[in-house]
PDB file of C-alpha atoms in Angstrom:
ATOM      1  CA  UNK W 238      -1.847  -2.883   7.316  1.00  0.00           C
ATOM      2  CA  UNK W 239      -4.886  -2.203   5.987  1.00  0.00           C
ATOM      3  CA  UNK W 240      -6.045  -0.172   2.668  1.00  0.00           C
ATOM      4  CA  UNK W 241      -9.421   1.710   3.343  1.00  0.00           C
ATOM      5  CA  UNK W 242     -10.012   2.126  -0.421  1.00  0.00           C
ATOM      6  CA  UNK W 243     -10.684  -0.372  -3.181  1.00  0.00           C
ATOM      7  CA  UNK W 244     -10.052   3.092  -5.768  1.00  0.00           C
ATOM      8  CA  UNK W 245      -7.993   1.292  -8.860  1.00  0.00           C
ATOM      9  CA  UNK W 246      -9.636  -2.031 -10.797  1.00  0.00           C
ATOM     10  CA  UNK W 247      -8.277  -3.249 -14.007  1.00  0.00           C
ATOM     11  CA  UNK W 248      -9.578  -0.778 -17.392  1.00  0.00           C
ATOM     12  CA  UNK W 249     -11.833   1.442 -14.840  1.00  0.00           C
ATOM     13  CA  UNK W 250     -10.336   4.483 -13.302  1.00  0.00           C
ATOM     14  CA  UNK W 251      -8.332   7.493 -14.960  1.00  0.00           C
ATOM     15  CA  UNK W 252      -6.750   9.677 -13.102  1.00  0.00           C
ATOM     16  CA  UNK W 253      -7.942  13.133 -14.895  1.00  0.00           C
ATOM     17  CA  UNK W 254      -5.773  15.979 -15.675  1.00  0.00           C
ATOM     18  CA  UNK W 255      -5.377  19.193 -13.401  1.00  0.00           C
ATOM     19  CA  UNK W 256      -3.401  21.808 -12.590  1.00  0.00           C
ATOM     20  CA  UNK W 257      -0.508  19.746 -11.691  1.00  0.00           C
ATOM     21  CA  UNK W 258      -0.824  16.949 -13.704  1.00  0.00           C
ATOM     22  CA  UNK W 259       0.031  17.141 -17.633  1.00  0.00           C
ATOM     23  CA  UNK W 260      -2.323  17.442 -20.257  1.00  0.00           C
ATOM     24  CA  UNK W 261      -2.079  14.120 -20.772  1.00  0.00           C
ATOM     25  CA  UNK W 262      -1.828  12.455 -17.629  1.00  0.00           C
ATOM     26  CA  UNK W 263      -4.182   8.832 -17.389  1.00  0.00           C
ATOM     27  CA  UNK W 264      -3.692   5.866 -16.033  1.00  0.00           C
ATOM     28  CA  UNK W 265      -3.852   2.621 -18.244  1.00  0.00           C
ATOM     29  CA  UNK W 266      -4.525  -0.216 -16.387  1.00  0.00           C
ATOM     30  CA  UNK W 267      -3.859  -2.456 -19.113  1.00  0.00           C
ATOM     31  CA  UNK W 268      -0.429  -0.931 -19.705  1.00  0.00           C
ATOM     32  CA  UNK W 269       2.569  -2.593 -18.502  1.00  0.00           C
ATOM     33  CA  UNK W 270       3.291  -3.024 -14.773  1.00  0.00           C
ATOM     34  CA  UNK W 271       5.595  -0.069 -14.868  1.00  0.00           C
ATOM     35  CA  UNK W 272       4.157   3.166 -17.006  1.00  0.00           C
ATOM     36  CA  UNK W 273       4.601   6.233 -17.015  1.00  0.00           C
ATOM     37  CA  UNK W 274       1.240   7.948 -18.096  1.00  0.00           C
ATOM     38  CA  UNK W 275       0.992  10.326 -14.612  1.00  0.00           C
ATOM     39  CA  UNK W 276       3.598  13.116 -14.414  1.00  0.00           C
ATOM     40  CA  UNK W 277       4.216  15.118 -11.669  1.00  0.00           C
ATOM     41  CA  UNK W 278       5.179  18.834 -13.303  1.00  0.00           C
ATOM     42  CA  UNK W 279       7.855  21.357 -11.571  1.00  0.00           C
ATOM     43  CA  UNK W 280       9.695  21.345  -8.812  1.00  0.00           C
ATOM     44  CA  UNK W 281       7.881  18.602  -6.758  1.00  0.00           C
ATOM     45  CA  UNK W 282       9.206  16.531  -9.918  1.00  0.00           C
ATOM     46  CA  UNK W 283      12.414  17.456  -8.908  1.00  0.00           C
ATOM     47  CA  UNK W 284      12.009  16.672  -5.269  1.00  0.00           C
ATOM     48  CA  UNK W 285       9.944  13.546  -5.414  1.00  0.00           C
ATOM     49  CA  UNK W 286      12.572  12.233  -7.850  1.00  0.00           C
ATOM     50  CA  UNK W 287      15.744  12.931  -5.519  1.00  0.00           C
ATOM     51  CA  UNK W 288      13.592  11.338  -2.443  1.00  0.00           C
ATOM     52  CA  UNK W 289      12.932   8.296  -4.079  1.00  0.00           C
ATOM     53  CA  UNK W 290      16.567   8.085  -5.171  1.00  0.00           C
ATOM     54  CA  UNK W 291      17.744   8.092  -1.605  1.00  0.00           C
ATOM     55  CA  UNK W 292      16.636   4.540  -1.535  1.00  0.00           C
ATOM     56  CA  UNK W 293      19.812   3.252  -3.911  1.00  0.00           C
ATOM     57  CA  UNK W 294      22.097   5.616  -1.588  1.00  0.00           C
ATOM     58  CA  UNK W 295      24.501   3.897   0.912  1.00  0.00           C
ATOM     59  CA  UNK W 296      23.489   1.131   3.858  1.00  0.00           C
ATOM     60  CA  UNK W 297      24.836  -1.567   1.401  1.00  0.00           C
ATOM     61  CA  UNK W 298      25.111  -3.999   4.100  1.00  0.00           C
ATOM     62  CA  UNK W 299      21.716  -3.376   5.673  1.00  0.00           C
ATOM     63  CA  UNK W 300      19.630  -3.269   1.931  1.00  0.00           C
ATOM     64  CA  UNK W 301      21.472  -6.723   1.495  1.00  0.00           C
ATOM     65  CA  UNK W 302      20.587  -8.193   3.838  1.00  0.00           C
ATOM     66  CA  UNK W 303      17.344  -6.982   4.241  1.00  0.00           C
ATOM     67  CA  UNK W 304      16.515  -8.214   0.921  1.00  0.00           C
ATOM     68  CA  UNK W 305      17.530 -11.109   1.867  1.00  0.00           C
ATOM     69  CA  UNK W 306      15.683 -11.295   4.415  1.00  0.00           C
ATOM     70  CA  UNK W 307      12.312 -10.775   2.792  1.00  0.00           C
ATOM     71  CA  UNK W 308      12.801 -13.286  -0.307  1.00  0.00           C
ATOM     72  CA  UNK W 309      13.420 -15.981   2.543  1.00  0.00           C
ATOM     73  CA  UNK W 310      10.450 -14.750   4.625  1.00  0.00           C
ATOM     74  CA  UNK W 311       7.691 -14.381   2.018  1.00  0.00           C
ATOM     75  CA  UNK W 312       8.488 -17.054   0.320  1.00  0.00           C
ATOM     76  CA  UNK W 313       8.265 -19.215   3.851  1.00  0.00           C
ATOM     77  CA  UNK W 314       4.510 -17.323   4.688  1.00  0.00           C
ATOM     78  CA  UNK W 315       3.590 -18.116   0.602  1.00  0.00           C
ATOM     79  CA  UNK W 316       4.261 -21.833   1.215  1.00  0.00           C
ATOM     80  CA  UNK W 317       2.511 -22.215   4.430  1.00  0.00           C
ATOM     81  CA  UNK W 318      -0.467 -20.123   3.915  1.00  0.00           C
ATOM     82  CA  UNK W 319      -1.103 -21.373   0.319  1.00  0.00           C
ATOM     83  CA  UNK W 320      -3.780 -23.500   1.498  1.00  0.00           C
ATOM     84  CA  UNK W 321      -5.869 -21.718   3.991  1.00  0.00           C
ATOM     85  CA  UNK W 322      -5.085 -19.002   0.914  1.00  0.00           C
ATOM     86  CA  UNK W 323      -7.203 -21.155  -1.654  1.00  0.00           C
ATOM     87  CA  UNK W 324      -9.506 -21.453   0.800  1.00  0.00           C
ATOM     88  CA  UNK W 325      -9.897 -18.035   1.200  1.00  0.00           C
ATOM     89  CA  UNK W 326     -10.874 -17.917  -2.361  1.00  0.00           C
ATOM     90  CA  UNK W 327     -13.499 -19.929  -2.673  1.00  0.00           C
ATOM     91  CA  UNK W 328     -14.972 -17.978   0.479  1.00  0.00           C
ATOM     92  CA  UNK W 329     -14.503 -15.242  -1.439  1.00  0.00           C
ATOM     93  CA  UNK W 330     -16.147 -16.287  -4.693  1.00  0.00           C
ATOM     94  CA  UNK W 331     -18.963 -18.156  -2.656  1.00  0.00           C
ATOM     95  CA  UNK W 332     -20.245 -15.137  -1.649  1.00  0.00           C
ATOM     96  CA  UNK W 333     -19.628 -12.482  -4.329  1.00  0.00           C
ATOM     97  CA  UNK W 334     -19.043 -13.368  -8.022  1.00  0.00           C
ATOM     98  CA  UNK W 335     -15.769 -11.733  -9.113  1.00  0.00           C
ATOM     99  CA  UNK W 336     -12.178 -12.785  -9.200  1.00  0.00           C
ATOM    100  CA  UNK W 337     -11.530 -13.218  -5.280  1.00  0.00           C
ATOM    101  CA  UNK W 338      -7.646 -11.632  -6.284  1.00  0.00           C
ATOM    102  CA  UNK W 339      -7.918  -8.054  -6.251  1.00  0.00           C
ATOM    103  CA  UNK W 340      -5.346  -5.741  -7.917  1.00  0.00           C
ATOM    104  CA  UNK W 341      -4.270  -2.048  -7.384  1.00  0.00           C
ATOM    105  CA  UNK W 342      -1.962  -0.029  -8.839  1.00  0.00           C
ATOM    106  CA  UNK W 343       0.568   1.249  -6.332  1.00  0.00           C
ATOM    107  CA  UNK W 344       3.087   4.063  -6.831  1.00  0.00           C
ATOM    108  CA  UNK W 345       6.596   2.013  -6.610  1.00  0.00           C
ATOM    109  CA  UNK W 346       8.706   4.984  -7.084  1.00  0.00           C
ATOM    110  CA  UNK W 347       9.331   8.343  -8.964  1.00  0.00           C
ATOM    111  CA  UNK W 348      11.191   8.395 -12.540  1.00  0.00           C
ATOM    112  CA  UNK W 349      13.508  11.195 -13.746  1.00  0.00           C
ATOM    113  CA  UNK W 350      11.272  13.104 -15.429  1.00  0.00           C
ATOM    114  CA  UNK W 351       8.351  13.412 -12.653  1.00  0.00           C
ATOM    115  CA  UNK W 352       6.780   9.686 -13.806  1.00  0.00           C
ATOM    116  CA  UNK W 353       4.772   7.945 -10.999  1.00  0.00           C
ATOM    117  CA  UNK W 354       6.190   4.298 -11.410  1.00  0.00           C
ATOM    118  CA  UNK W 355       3.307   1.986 -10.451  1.00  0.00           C
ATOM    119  CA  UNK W 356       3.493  -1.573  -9.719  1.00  0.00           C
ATOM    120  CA  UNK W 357       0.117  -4.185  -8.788  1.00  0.00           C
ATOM    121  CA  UNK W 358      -0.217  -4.952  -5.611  1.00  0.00           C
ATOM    122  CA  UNK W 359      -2.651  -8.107  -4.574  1.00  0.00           C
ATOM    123  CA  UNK W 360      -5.152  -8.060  -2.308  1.00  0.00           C
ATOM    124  CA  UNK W 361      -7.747 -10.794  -1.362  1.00  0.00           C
ATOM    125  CA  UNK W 362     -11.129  -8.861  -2.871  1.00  0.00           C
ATOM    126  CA  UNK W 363     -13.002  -7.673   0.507  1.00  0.00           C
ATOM    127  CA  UNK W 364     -15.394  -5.607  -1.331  1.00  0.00           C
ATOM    128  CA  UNK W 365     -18.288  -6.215  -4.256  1.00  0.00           C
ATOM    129  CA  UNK W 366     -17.213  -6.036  -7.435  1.00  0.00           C
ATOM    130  CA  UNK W 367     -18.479  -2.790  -7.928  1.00  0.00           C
ATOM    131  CA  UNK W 368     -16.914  -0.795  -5.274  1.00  0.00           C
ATOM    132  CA  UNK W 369     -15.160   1.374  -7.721  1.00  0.00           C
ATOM    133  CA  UNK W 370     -18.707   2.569  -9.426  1.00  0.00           C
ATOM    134  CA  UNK W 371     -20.774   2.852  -6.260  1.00  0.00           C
ATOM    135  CA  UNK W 372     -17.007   4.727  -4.438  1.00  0.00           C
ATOM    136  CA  UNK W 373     -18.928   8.416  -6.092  1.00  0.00           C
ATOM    137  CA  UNK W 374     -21.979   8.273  -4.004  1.00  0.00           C
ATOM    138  CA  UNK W 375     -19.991   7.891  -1.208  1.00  0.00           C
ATOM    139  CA  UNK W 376     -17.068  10.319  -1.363  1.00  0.00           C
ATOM    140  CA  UNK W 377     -19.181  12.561   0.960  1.00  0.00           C
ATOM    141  CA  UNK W 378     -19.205  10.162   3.538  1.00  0.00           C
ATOM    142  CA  UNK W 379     -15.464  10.067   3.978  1.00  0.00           C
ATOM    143  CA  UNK W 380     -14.147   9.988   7.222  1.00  0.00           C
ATOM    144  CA  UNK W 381     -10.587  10.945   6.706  1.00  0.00           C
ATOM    145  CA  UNK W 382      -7.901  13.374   5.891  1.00  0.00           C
ATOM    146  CA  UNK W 383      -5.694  14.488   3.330  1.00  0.00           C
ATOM    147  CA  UNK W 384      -6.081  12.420   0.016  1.00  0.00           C
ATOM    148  CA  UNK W 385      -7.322   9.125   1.778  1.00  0.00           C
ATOM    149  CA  UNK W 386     -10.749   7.837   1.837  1.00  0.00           C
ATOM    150  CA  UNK W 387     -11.632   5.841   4.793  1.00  0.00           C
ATOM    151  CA  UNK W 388     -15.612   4.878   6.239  1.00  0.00           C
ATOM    152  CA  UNK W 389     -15.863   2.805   9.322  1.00  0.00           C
ATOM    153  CA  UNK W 390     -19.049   1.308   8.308  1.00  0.00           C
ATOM    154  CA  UNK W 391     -18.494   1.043   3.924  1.00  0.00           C
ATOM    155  CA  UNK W 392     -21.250  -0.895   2.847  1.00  0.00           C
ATOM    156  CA  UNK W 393     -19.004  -1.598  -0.151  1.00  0.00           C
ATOM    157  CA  UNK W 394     -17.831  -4.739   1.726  1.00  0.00           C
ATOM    158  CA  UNK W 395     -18.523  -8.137   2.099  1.00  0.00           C
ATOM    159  CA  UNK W 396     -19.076 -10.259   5.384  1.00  0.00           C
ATOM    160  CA  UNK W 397     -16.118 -11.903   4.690  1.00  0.00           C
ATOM    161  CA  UNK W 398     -14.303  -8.644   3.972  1.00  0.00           C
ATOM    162  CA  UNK W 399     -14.994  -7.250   6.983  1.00  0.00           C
ATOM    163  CA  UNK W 400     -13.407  -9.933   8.945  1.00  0.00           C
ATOM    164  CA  UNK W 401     -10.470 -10.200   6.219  1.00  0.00           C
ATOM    165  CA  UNK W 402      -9.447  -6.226   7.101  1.00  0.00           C
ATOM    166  CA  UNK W 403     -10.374  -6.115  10.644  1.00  0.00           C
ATOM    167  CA  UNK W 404      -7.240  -8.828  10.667  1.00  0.00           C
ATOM    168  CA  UNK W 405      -5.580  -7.362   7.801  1.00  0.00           C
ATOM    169  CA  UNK W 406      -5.180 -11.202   6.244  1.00  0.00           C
ATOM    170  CA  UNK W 407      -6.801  -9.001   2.426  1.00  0.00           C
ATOM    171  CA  UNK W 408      -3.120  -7.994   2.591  1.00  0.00           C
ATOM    172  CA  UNK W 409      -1.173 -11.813   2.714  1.00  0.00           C
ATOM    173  CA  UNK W 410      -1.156 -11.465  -1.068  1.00  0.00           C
ATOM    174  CA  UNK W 411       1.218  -8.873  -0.607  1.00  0.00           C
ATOM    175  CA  UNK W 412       3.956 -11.594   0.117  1.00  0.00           C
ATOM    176  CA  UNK W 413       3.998 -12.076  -3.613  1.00  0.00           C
ATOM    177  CA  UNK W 414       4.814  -8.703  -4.332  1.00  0.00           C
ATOM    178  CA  UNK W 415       7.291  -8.518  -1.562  1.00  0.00           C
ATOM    179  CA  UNK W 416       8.809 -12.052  -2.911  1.00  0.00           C
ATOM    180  CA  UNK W 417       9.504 -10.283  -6.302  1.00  0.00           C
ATOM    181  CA  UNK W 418      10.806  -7.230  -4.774  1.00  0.00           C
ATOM    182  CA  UNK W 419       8.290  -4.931  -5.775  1.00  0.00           C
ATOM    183  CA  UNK W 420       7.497  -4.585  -1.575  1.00  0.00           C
ATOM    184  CA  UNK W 421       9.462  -4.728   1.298  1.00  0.00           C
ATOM    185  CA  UNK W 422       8.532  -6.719   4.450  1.00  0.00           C
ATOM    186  CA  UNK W 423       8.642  -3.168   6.605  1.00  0.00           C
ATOM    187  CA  UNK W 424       8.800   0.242   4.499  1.00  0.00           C
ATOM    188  CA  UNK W 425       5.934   2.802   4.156  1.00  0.00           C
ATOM    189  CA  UNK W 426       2.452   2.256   2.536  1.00  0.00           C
ATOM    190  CA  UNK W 427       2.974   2.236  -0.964  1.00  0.00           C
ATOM    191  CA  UNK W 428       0.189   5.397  -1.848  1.00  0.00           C
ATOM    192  CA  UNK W 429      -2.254   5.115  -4.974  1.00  0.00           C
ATOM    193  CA  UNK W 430      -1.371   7.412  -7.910  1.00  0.00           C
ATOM    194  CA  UNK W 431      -4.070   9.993  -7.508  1.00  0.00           C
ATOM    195  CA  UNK W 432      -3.000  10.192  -3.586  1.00  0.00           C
ATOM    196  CA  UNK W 433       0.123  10.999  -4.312  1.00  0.00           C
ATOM    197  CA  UNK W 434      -0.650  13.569  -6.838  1.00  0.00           C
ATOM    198  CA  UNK W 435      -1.677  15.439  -3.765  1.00  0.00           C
ATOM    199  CA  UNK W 436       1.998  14.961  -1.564  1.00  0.00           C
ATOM    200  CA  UNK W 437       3.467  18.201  -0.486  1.00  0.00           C
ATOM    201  CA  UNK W 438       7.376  17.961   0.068  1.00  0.00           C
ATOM    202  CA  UNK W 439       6.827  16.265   3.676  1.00  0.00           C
ATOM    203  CA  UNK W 440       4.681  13.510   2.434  1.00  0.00           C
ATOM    204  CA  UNK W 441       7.060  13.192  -0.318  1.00  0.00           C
ATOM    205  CA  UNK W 442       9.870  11.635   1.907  1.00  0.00           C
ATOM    206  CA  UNK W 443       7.873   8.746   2.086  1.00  0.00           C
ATOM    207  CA  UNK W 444       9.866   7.283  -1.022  1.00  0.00           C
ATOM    208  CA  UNK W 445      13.090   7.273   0.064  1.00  0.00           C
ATOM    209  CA  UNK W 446      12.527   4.279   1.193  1.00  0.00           C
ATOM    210  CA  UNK W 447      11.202   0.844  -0.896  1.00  0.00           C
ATOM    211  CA  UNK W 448       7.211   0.504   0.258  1.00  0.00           C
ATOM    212  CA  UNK W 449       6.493  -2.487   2.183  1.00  0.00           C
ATOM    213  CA  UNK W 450       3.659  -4.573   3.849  1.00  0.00           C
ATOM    214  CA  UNK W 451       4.137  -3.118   7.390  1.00  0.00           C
ATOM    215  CA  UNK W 452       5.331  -0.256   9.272  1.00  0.00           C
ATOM    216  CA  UNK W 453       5.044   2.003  12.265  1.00  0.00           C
ATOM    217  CA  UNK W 454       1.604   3.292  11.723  1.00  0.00           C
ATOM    218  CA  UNK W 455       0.345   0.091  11.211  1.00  0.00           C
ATOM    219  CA  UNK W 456       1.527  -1.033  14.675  1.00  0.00           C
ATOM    220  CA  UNK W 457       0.448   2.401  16.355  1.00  0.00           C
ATOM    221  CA  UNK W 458      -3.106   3.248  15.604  1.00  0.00           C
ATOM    222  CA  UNK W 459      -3.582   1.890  12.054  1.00  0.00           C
ATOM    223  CA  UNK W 460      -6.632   2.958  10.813  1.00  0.00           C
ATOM    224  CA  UNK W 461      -7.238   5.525  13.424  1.00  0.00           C
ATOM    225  CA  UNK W 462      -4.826   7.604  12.656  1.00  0.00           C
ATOM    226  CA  UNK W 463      -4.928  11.078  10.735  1.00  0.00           C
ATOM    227  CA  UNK W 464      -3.278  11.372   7.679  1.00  0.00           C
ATOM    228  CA  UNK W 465      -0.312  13.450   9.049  1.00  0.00           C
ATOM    229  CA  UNK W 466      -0.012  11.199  11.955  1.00  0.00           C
ATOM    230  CA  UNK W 467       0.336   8.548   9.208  1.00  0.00           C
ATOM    231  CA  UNK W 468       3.216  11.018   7.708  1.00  0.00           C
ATOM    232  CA  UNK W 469       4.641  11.492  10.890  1.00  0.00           C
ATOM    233  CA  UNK W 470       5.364   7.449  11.659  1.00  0.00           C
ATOM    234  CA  UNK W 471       6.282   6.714   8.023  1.00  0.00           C
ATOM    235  CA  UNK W 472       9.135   9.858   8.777  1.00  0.00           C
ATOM    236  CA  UNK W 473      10.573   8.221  11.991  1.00  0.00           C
ATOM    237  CA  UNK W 474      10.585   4.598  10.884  1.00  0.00           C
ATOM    238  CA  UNK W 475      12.724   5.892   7.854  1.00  0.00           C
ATOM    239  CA  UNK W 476      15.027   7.427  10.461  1.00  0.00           C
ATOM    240  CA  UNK W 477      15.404   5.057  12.404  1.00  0.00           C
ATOM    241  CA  UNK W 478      14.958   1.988  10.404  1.00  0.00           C
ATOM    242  CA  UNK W 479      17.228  -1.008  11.280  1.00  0.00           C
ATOM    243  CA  UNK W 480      17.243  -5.056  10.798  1.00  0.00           C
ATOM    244  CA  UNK W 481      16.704  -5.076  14.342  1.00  0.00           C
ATOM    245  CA  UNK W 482      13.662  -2.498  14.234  1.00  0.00           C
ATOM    246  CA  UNK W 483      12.480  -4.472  11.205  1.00  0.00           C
ATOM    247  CA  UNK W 484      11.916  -7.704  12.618  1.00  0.00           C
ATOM    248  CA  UNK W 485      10.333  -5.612  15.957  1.00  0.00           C
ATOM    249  CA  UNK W 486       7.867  -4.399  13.574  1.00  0.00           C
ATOM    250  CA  UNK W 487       7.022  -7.695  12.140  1.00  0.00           C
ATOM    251  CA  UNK W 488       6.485  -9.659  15.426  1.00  0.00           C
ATOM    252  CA  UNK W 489       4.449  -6.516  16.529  1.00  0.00           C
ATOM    253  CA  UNK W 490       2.402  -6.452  13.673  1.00  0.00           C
ATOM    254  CA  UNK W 491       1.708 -10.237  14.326  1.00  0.00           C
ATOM    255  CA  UNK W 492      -0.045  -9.670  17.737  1.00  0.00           C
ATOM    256  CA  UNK W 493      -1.653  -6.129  16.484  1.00  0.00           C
ATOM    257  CA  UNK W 494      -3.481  -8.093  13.777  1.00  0.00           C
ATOM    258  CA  UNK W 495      -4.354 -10.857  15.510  1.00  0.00           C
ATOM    259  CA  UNK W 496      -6.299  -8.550  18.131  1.00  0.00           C
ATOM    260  CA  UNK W 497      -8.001  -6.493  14.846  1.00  0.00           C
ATOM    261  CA  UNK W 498      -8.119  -3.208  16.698  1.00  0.00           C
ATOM    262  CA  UNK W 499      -8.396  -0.027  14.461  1.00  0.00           C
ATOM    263  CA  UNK W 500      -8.457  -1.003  11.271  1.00  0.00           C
ATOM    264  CA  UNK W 501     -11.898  -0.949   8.898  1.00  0.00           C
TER     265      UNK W 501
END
């Protein structure tokens, strides 16, 4: 489950224009949680649009209840973990100054018109507070594919962090989000804004379904894996997502993050 870039803080990054991006296109962090400053032009509007309206269409029973499910859930993990959480904190803030809650903007869904619908996602902060200036010097040290950025040994983090993403627990804020149904338990990675920018039609699918906290890829290789084998995983689970594959996934991802194996 575990983000290998700390790319979004609150009033740094703008996502410039391009060649598919409007003349106007920027992200303000300060805006509301959902804006629509990035606009995706053409057909891939079009497309991304009618894949991230599949999510509304038919499965009534299993959307239900799978809601359901992850109000209950999250809001059982938030009460139990809210003290080791605080703890966690002051860990945090004992060894780098900064806020130890760390939010990035996450693409939610696609609006009618091509708008990338963002929402903040929590993380505990595993990195110094200036990840986002130093992230230039390092972009050509990246170690993955496609639009991610990914570096085994990111000297960007903290001791703490290090041990907080090998075991994925930078992501437990996530229960919040997931509580006020801006995540799912199971679903895809939600992607940042400038990442999916770069989606072709494939990688596009990914938002048919609601994002969530887990998911195949993060059971099967996590970090390891290439971008398109990310694609790949995020494609089948949306096949052949269930309530019973759902709650596989989540006792999976319990034993895969307890072990910390391929994730950085």
């Amino acid at each position: 489950m575990t983000e290998n870039s700390e790319e979004l803080n609150s009033g740094t990054t703008v996502v410039a224009a391009s060649a598919t991006i409007s003349d106007n296109a920027a992200i303000n962090i300060d805006g509301p949680i959902e804006y629509r400053d990035v606009v995706i032009d053409g057909r891939m509007a079009k497309y991304a649009y009618a894949c991230s309206c599949e999510r509304a269409d038919g499965r009534l029973v299993y959307r239900f209840f799978k809601r359901l499910f992850d109000i209950v859930f999250s809001a059982l993990v938030i009460a139990v973990l809210l003290i080791p959480s605080l703890l966690l904190c002051v860990a945090i803030r004992i060894e780098s100054p900064g806020s130890p809650i760390y939010i990035q903007h996450r693409v939610g869904r696609i609006g009618k018109h091509g708008e990338v619908i963002t929402f903040p996602m929590l993380k505990f902060r595993s990195m110094y507070k200036d990840a986002d200036e130093r992230l230039a010097e390092l972009k050509d040290l990246n170690e993955a594919d496609g639009p991610l950025f990914k570096m085994k040994d990111d000297p960007r983090v903290t001791k703490i962090g290090g041990f907080i993403r090998k075991h994925s627990l930078d992501e437990l804020p996530q229960f919040v989000n997931c509580f006020l149904g801006q995540l799912s338990t199971v679903g895809p990675r939600p992607g940042l804004p400038n990442e999916v920018l770069e989606y072709d039609k494939r990688a596009m699918q990914r938002l048919a379904v609601k994002p969530g906290i887990t998911g195949y890829w993060q059971v099967r290789g996590r970090s390891d894996l290439t971008f398109d084998e990310m694609i790949d995983l995020d494609l089948l689970y949306i096949k052949e997502r269930s309530f019973k594959n759902d709650l596989w996934l989540i006792t999976r991802t319990i034993k895969v993050v307890i072990g910390g194996s391929g994730a950085y």
